[in-house]
């Protein structure tokens, strides 16, 4: 399924979207980059049949290895419990400038703007970098690909590349990386 732009939902809507405010379980602590210790930027909420994935990454471009799934400069969380809007840190570049609804389309119209992919097989820009689950060491399942966005307000800075989200549903783990 391709993901196309479907308008502007509420910032905390429980829908497939980039930007807005993450939906998290009670007691969630906003992630910080393991390299620079700055608050990460929230980039996507991805509802799944049995939960939701929240994707974050460091905005300290060029300083931290934010493209690497295991560097600690990005995070993806697979939540299976009740979710609520997160408390957003007041310091740092923590939110995208706009919210974009992502609409799954099996066959997008020629004038649709494709903003990613939901499920299937990843279309790698470089080599296959499928992460392994940190708990069970099995290869994780490709969940979604995210393009940068429609314009600078909605864009995650992947250096003109693509972000990849993976999950291990058995272990409730998620991972994120990007390539260009």
mmCIF file with all atom_site columns, N, CA and C in Angstrom, residues 54-99:
data_model
loop_
_atom_site.group_PDB
_atom_site.id
_atom_site.type_symbol
_atom_site.label_atom_id
_atom_site.label_alt_id
_atom_site.label_comp_id
_atom_site.label_asym_id
_atom_site.label_entity_id
_atom_site.label_seq_id
_atom_site.pdbx_PDB_ins_code
_atom_site.Cartn_x
_atom_site.Cartn_y
_atom_site.Cartn_z
_atom_site.occupancy
_atom_site.B_iso_or_equiv
_atom_site.pdbx_formal_charge
_atom_site.auth_seq_id
_atom_site.auth_comp_id
_atom_site.auth_asym_id
_atom_site.auth_atom_id
_atom_site.pdbx_PDB_model_num
ATOM 1   N N  . UNK A 1 54 ? 5.280  4.826  17.350 1.00 0.00 ? 54 UNK A N  1
ATOM 2   C CA . UNK A 1 54 ? 5.656  6.242  17.387 1.00 0.00 ? 54 UNK A CA 1
ATOM 3   C C  . UNK A 1 54 ? 7.120  6.323  16.976 1.00 0.00 ? 54 UNK A C  1
ATOM 4   N N  . UNK A 1 55 ? 7.431  7.210  16.028 1.00 0.00 ? 55 UNK A N  1
ATOM 5   C CA . UNK A 1 55 ? 8.775  7.319  15.466 1.00 0.00 ? 55 UNK A CA 1
ATOM 6   C C  . UNK A 1 55 ? 9.376  8.676  15.820 1.00 0.00 ? 55 UNK A C  1
ATOM 7   N N  . UNK A 1 56 ? 10.618 8.656  16.325 1.00 0.00 ? 56 UNK A N  1
ATOM 8   C CA . UNK A 1 56 ? 11.352 9.854  16.726 1.00 0.00 ? 56 UNK A CA 1
ATOM 9   C C  . UNK A 1 56 ? 12.765 9.784  16.136 1.00 0.00 ? 56 UNK A C  1
ATOM 10  N N  . UNK A 1 57 ? 13.373 10.971 15.923 1.00 0.00 ? 57 UNK A N  1
ATOM 11  C CA . UNK A 1 57 ? 14.804 10.957 15.617 1.00 0.00 ? 57 UNK A CA 1
ATOM 12  C C  . UNK A 1 57 ? 15.449 12.285 15.960 1.00 0.00 ? 57 UNK A C  1
ATOM 13  N N  . UNK A 1 58 ? 16.769 12.262 16.096 1.00 0.00 ? 58 UNK A N  1
ATOM 14  C CA . UNK A 1 58 ? 17.540 13.430 16.514 1.00 0.00 ? 58 UNK A CA 1
ATOM 15  C C  . UNK A 1 58 ? 17.606 14.446 15.378 1.00 0.00 ? 58 UNK A C  1
ATOM 16  N N  . UNK A 1 59 ? 17.455 15.708 15.733 1.00 0.00 ? 59 UNK A N  1
ATOM 17  C CA . UNK A 1 59 ? 17.523 16.785 14.755 1.00 0.00 ? 59 UNK A CA 1
ATOM 18  C C  . UNK A 1 59 ? 18.885 17.469 14.721 1.00 0.00 ? 59 UNK A C  1
ATOM 19  N N  . UNK A 1 60 ? 19.849 16.918 15.385 1.00 0.00 ? 60 UNK A N  1
ATOM 20  C CA . UNK A 1 60 ? 21.193 17.486 15.423 1.00 0.00 ? 60 UNK A CA 1
ATOM 21  C C  . UNK A 1 60 ? 21.965 16.978 14.203 1.00 0.00 ? 60 UNK A C  1
ATOM 22  N N  . UNK A 1 61 ? 21.490 17.368 13.029 1.00 0.00 ? 61 UNK A N  1
ATOM 23  C CA . UNK A 1 61 ? 22.010 16.866 11.757 1.00 0.00 ? 61 UNK A CA 1
ATOM 24  C C  . UNK A 1 61 ? 23.520 16.997 11.645 1.00 0.00 ? 61 UNK A C  1
ATOM 25  N N  . UNK A 1 62 ? 24.146 15.916 11.240 1.00 0.00 ? 62 UNK A N  1
ATOM 26  C CA . UNK A 1 62 ? 25.589 15.908 11.029 1.00 0.00 ? 62 UNK A CA 1
ATOM 27  C C  . UNK A 1 62 ? 26.392 15.627 12.280 1.00 0.00 ? 62 UNK A C  1
ATOM 28  N N  . UNK A 1 63 ? 25.781 15.711 13.439 1.00 0.00 ? 63 UNK A N  1
ATOM 29  C CA . UNK A 1 63 ? 26.503 15.477 14.689 1.00 0.00 ? 63 UNK A CA 1
ATOM 30  C C  . UNK A 1 63 ? 26.249 14.069 15.230 1.00 0.00 ? 63 UNK A C  1
ATOM 31  N N  . UNK A 1 64 ? 25.041 13.562 15.023 1.00 0.00 ? 64 UNK A N  1
ATOM 32  C CA . UNK A 1 64 ? 24.645 12.274 15.585 1.00 0.00 ? 64 UNK A CA 1
ATOM 33  C C  . UNK A 1 64 ? 24.302 11.306 14.454 1.00 0.00 ? 64 UNK A C  1
ATOM 34  N N  . UNK A 1 65 ? 24.484 10.017 14.699 1.00 0.00 ? 65 UNK A N  1
ATOM 35  C CA . UNK A 1 65 ? 24.221 8.989  13.688 1.00 0.00 ? 65 UNK A CA 1
ATOM 36  C C  . UNK A 1 65 ? 22.735 8.662  13.625 1.00 0.00 ? 65 UNK A C  1
ATOM 37  N N  . UNK A 1 66 ? 21.916 9.668  13.272 1.00 0.00 ? 66 UNK A N  1
ATOM 38  C CA . UNK A 1 66 ? 20.466 9.513  13.296 1.00 0.00 ? 66 UNK A CA 1
ATOM 39  C C  . UNK A 1 66 ? 19.927 8.587  12.208 1.00 0.00 ? 66 UNK A C  1
ATOM 40  N N  . UNK A 1 67 ? 20.740 8.162  11.274 1.00 0.00 ? 67 UNK A N  1
ATOM 41  C CA . UNK A 1 67 ? 20.312 7.257  10.211 1.00 0.00 ? 67 UNK A CA 1
ATOM 42  C C  . UNK A 1 67 ? 20.391 5.795  10.629 1.00 0.00 ? 67 UNK A C  1
ATOM 43  N N  . UNK A 1 68 ? 21.135 5.494  11.680 1.00 0.00 ? 68 UNK A N  1
ATOM 44  C CA . UNK A 1 68 ? 21.427 4.133  12.103 1.00 0.00 ? 68 UNK A CA 1
ATOM 45  C C  . UNK A 1 68 ? 20.387 3.636  13.111 1.00 0.00 ? 68 UNK A C  1
ATOM 46  N N  . UNK A 1 69 ? 19.819 2.454  12.877 1.00 0.00 ? 69 UNK A N  1
ATOM 47  C CA . UNK A 1 69 ? 18.771 1.910  13.748 1.00 0.00 ? 69 UNK A CA 1
ATOM 48  C C  . UNK A 1 69 ? 19.257 1.626  15.168 1.00 0.00 ? 69 UNK A C  1
ATOM 49  N N  . UNK A 1 70 ? 20.561 1.475  15.373 1.00 0.00 ? 70 UNK A N  1
ATOM 50  C CA . UNK A 1 70 ? 21.049 1.085  16.697 1.00 0.00 ? 70 UNK A CA 1
ATOM 51  C C  . UNK A 1 70 ? 21.941 2.125  17.372 1.00 0.00 ? 70 UNK A C  1
ATOM 52  N N  . UNK A 1 71 ? 22.087 3.302  16.789 1.00 0.00 ? 71 UNK A N  1
ATOM 53  C CA . UNK A 1 71 ? 23.010 4.302  17.336 1.00 0.00 ? 71 UNK A CA 1
ATOM 54  C C  . UNK A 1 71 ? 22.477 5.018  18.565 1.00 0.00 ? 71 UNK A C  1
ATOM 55  N N  . UNK A 1 72 ? 21.164 5.013  18.759 1.00 0.00 ? 72 UNK A N  1
ATOM 56  C CA . UNK A 1 72 ? 20.559 5.770  19.852 1.00 0.00 ? 72 UNK A CA 1
ATOM 57  C C  . UNK A 1 72 ? 20.182 7.182  19.464 1.00 0.00 ? 72 UNK A C  1
ATOM 58  N N  . UNK A 1 73 ? 20.361 7.530  18.174 1.00 0.00 ? 73 UNK A N  1
ATOM 59  C CA . UNK A 1 73 ? 20.006 8.862  17.698 1.00 0.00 ? 73 UNK A CA 1
ATOM 60  C C  . UNK A 1 73 ? 18.636 8.865  17.017 1.00 0.00 ? 73 UNK A C  1
ATOM 61  N N  . UNK A 1 74 ? 17.945 7.748  17.067 1.00 0.00 ? 74 UNK A N  1
ATOM 62  C CA . UNK A 1 74 ? 16.546 7.680  16.653 1.00 0.00 ? 74 UNK A CA 1
ATOM 63  C C  . UNK A 1 74 ? 15.890 6.592  17.485 1.00 0.00 ? 74 UNK A C  1
ATOM 64  N N  . UNK A 1 75 ? 14.562 6.632  17.568 1.00 0.00 ? 75 UNK A N  1
ATOM 65  C CA . UNK A 1 75 ? 13.822 5.631  18.346 1.00 0.00 ? 75 UNK A CA 1
ATOM 66  C C  . UNK A 1 75 ? 12.468 5.396  17.698 1.00 0.00 ? 75 UNK A C  1
ATOM 67  N N  . UNK A 1 76 ? 12.040 4.183  17.755 1.00 0.00 ? 76 UNK A N  1
ATOM 68  C CA . UNK A 1 76 ? 10.667 3.827  17.391 1.00 0.00 ? 76 UNK A CA 1
ATOM 69  C C  . UNK A 1 76 ? 10.139 2.969  18.525 1.00 0.00 ? 76 UNK A C  1
ATOM 70  N N  . UNK A 1 77 ? 8.903  3.213  18.900 1.00 0.00 ? 77 UNK A N  1
ATOM 71  C CA . UNK A 1 77 ? 8.275  2.490  19.999 1.00 0.00 ? 77 UNK A CA 1
ATOM 72  C C  . UNK A 1 77 ? 7.025  1.805  19.493 1.00 0.00 ? 77 UNK A C  1
ATOM 73  N N  . UNK A 1 78 ? 6.846  0.545  19.830 1.00 0.00 ? 78 UNK A N  1
ATOM 74  C CA . UNK A 1 78 ? 5.618  -0.175 19.534 1.00 0.00 ? 78 UNK A CA 1
ATOM 75  C C  . UNK A 1 78 ? 4.810  -0.246 20.825 1.00 0.00 ? 78 UNK A C  1
ATOM 76  N N  . UNK A 1 79 ? 3.672  0.427  20.821 1.00 0.00 ? 79 UNK A N  1
ATOM 77  C CA . UNK A 1 79 ? 2.806  0.465  21.993 1.00 0.00 ? 79 UNK A CA 1
ATOM 78  C C  . UNK A 1 79 ? 1.598  -0.421 21.752 1.00 0.00 ? 79 UNK A C  1
ATOM 79  N N  . UNK A 1 80 ? 1.225  -1.201 22.760 1.00 0.00 ? 80 UNK A N  1
ATOM 80  C CA . UNK A 1 80 ? 0.038  -2.047 22.664 1.00 0.00 ? 80 UNK A CA 1
ATOM 81  C C  . UNK A 1 80 ? -0.996 -1.701 23.729 1.00 0.00 ? 80 UNK A C  1
ATOM 82  N N  . UNK A 1 81 ? -0.695 -0.750 24.590 1.00 0.00 ? 81 UNK A N  1
ATOM 83  C CA . UNK A 1 81 ? -1.610 -0.365 25.659 1.00 0.00 ? 81 UNK A CA 1
ATOM 84  C C  . UNK A 1 81 ? -2.414 0.886  25.286 1.00 0.00 ? 81 UNK A C  1
ATOM 85  N N  . UNK A 1 82 ? -3.257 1.325  26.190 1.00 0.00 ? 82 UNK A N  1
ATOM 86  C CA . UNK A 1 82 ? -4.056 2.545  26.003 1.00 0.00 ? 82 UNK A CA 1
ATOM 87  C C  . UNK A 1 82 ? -3.121 3.741  25.832 1.00 0.00 ? 82 UNK A C  1
ATOM 88  N N  . UNK A 1 83 ? -3.436 4.624  24.883 1.00 0.00 ? 83 UNK A N  1
ATOM 89  C CA . UNK A 1 83 ? -2.550 5.753  24.579 1.00 0.00 ? 83 UNK A CA 1
ATOM 90  C C  . UNK A 1 83 ? -3.239 7.082  24.846 1.00 0.00 ? 83 UNK A C  1
ATOM 91  N N  . UNK A 1 84 ? -2.402 8.088  25.116 1.00 0.00 ? 84 UNK A N  1
ATOM 92  C CA . UNK A 1 84 ? -2.859 9.462  25.329 1.00 0.00 ? 84 UNK A CA 1
ATOM 93  C C  . UNK A 1 84 ? -1.826 10.398 24.713 1.00 0.00 ? 84 UNK A C  1
ATOM 94  N N  . UNK A 1 85 ? -2.201 11.651 24.510 1.00 0.00 ? 85 UNK A N  1
ATOM 95  C CA . UNK A 1 85 ? -1.264 12.633 23.958 1.00 0.00 ? 85 UNK A CA 1
ATOM 96  C C  . UNK A 1 85 ? -0.099 12.830 24.933 1.00 0.00 ? 85 UNK A C  1
ATOM 97  N N  . UNK A 1 86 ? 1.106  12.860 24.385 1.00 0.00 ? 86 UNK A N  1
ATOM 98  C CA . UNK A 1 86 ? 2.308  13.032 25.202 1.00 0.00 ? 86 UNK A CA 1
ATOM 99  C C  . UNK A 1 86 ? 2.453  14.470 25.671 1.00 0.00 ? 86 UNK A C  1
ATOM 100 N N  . UNK A 1 87 ? 3.164  14.631 26.757 1.00 0.00 ? 87 UNK A N  1
ATOM 101 C CA . UNK A 1 87 ? 3.572  15.960 27.192 1.00 0.00 ? 87 UNK A CA 1
ATOM 102 C C  . UNK A 1 87 ? 4.826  16.304 26.395 1.00 0.00 ? 87 UNK A C  1
ATOM 103 N N  . UNK A 1 88 ? 4.769  17.386 25.630 1.00 0.00 ? 88 UNK A N  1
ATOM 104 C CA . UNK A 1 88 ? 5.853  17.749 24.715 1.00 0.00 ? 88 UNK A CA 1
ATOM 105 C C  . UNK A 1 88 ? 6.888  18.601 25.452 1.00 0.00 ? 88 UNK A C  1
ATOM 106 N N  . UNK A 1 89 ? 8.177  18.250 25.330 1.00 0.00 ? 89 UNK A N  1
ATOM 107 C CA . UNK A 1 89 ? 9.209  19.080 25.959 1.00 0.00 ? 89 UNK A CA 1
ATOM 108 C C  . UNK A 1 89 ? 9.179  20.510 25.426 1.00 0.00 ? 89 UNK A C  1
ATOM 109 N N  . UNK A 1 90 ? 9.519  21.448 26.275 1.00 0.00 ? 90 UNK A N  1
ATOM 110 C CA . UNK A 1 90 ? 9.528  22.860 25.872 1.00 0.00 ? 90 UNK A CA 1
ATOM 111 C C  . UNK A 1 90 ? 10.832 23.251 25.201 1.00 0.00 ? 90 UNK A C  1
ATOM 112 N N  . UNK A 1 91 ? 11.868 22.462 25.357 1.00 0.00 ? 91 UNK A N  1
ATOM 113 C CA . UNK A 1 91 ? 13.179 22.755 24.752 1.00 0.00 ? 91 UNK A CA 1
ATOM 114 C C  . UNK A 1 91 ? 13.438 21.820 23.575 1.00 0.00 ? 91 UNK A C  1
ATOM 115 N N  . UNK A 1 92 ? 14.004 22.364 22.514 1.00 0.00 ? 92 UNK A N  1
ATOM 116 C CA . UNK A 1 92 ? 14.403 21.559 21.369 1.00 0.00 ? 92 UNK A CA 1
ATOM 117 C C  . UNK A 1 92 ? 13.395 21.584 20.240 1.00 0.00 ? 92 UNK A C  1
ATOM 118 N N  . UNK A 1 93 ? 13.821 21.034 19.101 1.00 0.00 ? 93 UNK A N  1
ATOM 119 C CA . UNK A 1 93 ? 13.007 20.939 17.889 1.00 0.00 ? 93 UNK A CA 1
ATOM 120 C C  . UNK A 1 93 ? 12.287 19.593 17.942 1.00 0.00 ? 93 UNK A C  1
ATOM 121 N N  . UNK A 1 94 ? 11.195 19.512 18.720 1.00 0.00 ? 94 UNK A N  1
ATOM 122 C CA . UNK A 1 94 ? 10.572 18.236 19.041 1.00 0.00 ? 94 UNK A CA 1
ATOM 123 C C  . UNK A 1 94 ? 9.381  17.851 18.161 1.00 0.00 ? 94 UNK A C  1
ATOM 124 N N  . UNK A 1 95 ? 8.816  18.804 17.420 1.00 0.00 ? 95 UNK A N  1
ATOM 125 C CA . UNK A 1 95 ? 7.659  18.518 16.576 1.00 0.00 ? 95 UNK A CA 1
ATOM 126 C C  . UNK A 1 95 ? 7.868  19.052 15.167 1.00 0.00 ? 95 UNK A C  1
ATOM 127 N N  . UNK A 1 96 ? 7.290  18.346 14.176 1.00 0.00 ? 96 UNK A N  1
ATOM 128 C CA . UNK A 1 96 ? 7.288  18.881 12.816 1.00 0.00 ? 96 UNK A CA 1
ATOM 129 C C  . UNK A 1 96 ? 6.392  20.113 12.786 1.00 0.00 ? 96 UNK A C  1
ATOM 130 N N  . UNK A 1 97 ? 6.547  20.963 11.796 1.00 0.00 ? 97 UNK A N  1
ATOM 131 C CA . UNK A 1 97 ? 5.783  22.197 11.714 1.00 0.00 ? 97 UNK A CA 1
ATOM 132 C C  . UNK A 1 97 ? 4.341  22.035 11.293 1.00 0.00 ? 97 UNK A C  1
ATOM 133 N N  . UNK A 1 98 ? 3.966  20.854 10.823 1.00 0.00 ? 98 UNK A N  1
ATOM 134 C CA . UNK A 1 98 ? 2.590  20.619 10.374 1.00 0.00 ? 98 UNK A CA 1
ATOM 135 C C  . UNK A 1 98 ? 2.261  19.139 10.520 1.00 0.00 ? 98 UNK A C  1
ATOM 136 N N  . UNK A 1 99 ? 0.973  18.830 10.469 1.00 0.00 ? 99 UNK A N  1
ATOM 137 C CA . UNK A 1 99 ? 0.496  17.455 10.580 1.00 0.00 ? 99 UNK A CA 1
ATOM 138 C C  . UNK A 1 99 ? -0.081 17.042 9.225  1.00 0.00 ? 99 UNK A C  1
#
